[in-house]
Coordinates of C-alpha atoms in Angstrom, one line a residue:
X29 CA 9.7 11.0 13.8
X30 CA 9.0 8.2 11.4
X31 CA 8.1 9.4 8.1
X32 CA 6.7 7.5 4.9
X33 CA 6.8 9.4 1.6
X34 CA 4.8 8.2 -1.4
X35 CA 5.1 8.7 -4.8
X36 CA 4.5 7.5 -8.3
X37 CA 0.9 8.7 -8.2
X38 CA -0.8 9.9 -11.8
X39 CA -2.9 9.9 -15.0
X40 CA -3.2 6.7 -16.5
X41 CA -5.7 4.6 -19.2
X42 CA -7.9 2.0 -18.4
X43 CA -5.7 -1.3 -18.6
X44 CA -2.2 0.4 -17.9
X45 CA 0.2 -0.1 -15.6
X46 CA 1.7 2.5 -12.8
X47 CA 4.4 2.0 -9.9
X48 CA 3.9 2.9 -7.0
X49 CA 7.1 3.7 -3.8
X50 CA 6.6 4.0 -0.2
X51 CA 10.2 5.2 1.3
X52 CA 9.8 4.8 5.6
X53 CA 12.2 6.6 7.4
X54 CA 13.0 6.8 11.2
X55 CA 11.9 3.5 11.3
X56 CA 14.4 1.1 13.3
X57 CA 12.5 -1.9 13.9
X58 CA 12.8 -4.9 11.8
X59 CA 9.7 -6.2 12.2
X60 CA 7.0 -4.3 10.8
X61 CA 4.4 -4.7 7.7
X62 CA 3.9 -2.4 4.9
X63 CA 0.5 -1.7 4.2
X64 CA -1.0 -0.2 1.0
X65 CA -4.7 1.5 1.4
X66 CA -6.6 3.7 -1.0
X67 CA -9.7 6.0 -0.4
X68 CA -11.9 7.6 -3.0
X69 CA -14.1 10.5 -2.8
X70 CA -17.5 9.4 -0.9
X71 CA -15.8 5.9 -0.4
X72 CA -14.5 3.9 3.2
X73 CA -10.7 3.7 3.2
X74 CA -9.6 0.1 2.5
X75 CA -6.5 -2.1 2.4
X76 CA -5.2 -3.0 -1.1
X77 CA -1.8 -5.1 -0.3
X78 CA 0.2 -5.8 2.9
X79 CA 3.8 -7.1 3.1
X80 CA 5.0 -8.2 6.5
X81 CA 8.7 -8.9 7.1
X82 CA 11.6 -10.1 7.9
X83 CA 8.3 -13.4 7.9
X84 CA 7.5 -12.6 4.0
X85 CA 3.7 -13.2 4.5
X86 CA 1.7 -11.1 1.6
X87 CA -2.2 -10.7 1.7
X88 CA -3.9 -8.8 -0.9
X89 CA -7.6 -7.7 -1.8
X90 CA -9.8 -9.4 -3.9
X91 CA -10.2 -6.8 -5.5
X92 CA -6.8 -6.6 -6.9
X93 CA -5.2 -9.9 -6.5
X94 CA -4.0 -11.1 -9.6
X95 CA -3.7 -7.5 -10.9
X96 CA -1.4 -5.8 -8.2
X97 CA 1.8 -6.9 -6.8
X98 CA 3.5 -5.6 -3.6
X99 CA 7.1 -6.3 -3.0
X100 CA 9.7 -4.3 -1.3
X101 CA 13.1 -3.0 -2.7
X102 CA 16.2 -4.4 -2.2
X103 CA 16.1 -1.6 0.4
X104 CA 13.8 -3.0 2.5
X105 CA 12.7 0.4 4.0
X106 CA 10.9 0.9 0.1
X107 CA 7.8 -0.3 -0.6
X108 CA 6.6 -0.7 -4.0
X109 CA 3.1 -1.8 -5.5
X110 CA 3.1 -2.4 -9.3
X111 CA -0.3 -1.9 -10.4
X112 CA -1.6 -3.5 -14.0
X113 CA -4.8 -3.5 -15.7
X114 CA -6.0 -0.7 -14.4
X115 CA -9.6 0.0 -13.9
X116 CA -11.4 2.9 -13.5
X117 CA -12.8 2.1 -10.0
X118 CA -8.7 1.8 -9.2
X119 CA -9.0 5.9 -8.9
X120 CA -8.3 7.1 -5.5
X121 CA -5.7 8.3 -3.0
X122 CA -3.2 5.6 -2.5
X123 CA -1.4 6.0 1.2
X124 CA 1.0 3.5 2.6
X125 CA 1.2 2.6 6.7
X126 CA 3.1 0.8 8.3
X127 CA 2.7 -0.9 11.9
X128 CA 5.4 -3.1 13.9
X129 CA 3.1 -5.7 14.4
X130 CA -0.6 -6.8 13.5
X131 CA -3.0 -9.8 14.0
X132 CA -4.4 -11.1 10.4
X133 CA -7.4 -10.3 10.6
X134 CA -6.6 -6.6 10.9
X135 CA -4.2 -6.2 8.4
X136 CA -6.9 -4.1 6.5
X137 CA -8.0 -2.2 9.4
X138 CA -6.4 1.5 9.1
X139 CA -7.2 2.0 12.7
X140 CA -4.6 0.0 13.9
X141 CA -1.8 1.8 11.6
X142 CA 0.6 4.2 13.5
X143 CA 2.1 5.8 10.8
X144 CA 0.8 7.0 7.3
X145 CA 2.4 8.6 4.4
X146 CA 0.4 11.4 2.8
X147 CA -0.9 9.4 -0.1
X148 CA -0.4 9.9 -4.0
X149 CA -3.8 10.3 -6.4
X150 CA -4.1 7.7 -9.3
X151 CA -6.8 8.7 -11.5
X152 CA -7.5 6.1 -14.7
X153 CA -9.8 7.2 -17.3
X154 CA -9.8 6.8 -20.9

């Protein structure tokens, strides 16, 4: 079955920096987008950054734009979000999801994910 594994969750301070990977597996089809969401306690799930490929297109939050950047490895089953000037509202479960295809506007819509990863915790505090 198709399996996504995150990792690079952890502590960090306000204003750092973490890495984040998504490693798919079992995945064969080449078109597909990457999806990063994040859920804190008492809070809705919601979309952070999406990568779609082999077109390229990128969408990210307003939240984060300008402060996260999601790219893949040369491996293109990897996902990676590189996350900088962190905040404390930045704290929650980060999961990764990936779906073969998607229409715009629900590219922040968990619902219409298939498969999820388990998720990693960030937590940034002083």
């Amino acid at each position: 079955q198709v399996h996504l594994a995150e990792s690079g969750g952890g502590p960090v301070q306000i204003g750092g920096s973490l890495r984040l990977s998504c490693v798919v597996t079992e995945y064969s089809e080449s078109n597909r987008c990457l999806t990063w969401f994040r859920q804190a306690p008492g809070k809705e799930r919601e979309g952070v950054a999406a990568f779609c490929t082999p077109s390229g297109w990128i969408k990210y939050a307003d939240s984060v734009r300008g402060r996260f950047i999601i790219t893949l490895d040369r491996d293109d089953n990897t996902g990676i979000l590189i996350m900088s000037h962190l905040r404390p509202n930045d704290t929650a479960v980060y999961y990764c999801a990936a779906v073969p295809s998607i229409r715009v506007p629900d590219i922040f819509t968990a619902s219409k994910y298939p498969y999820w990863g388990q998720g990693t915790q960030v937590t940034v505090s002083s």
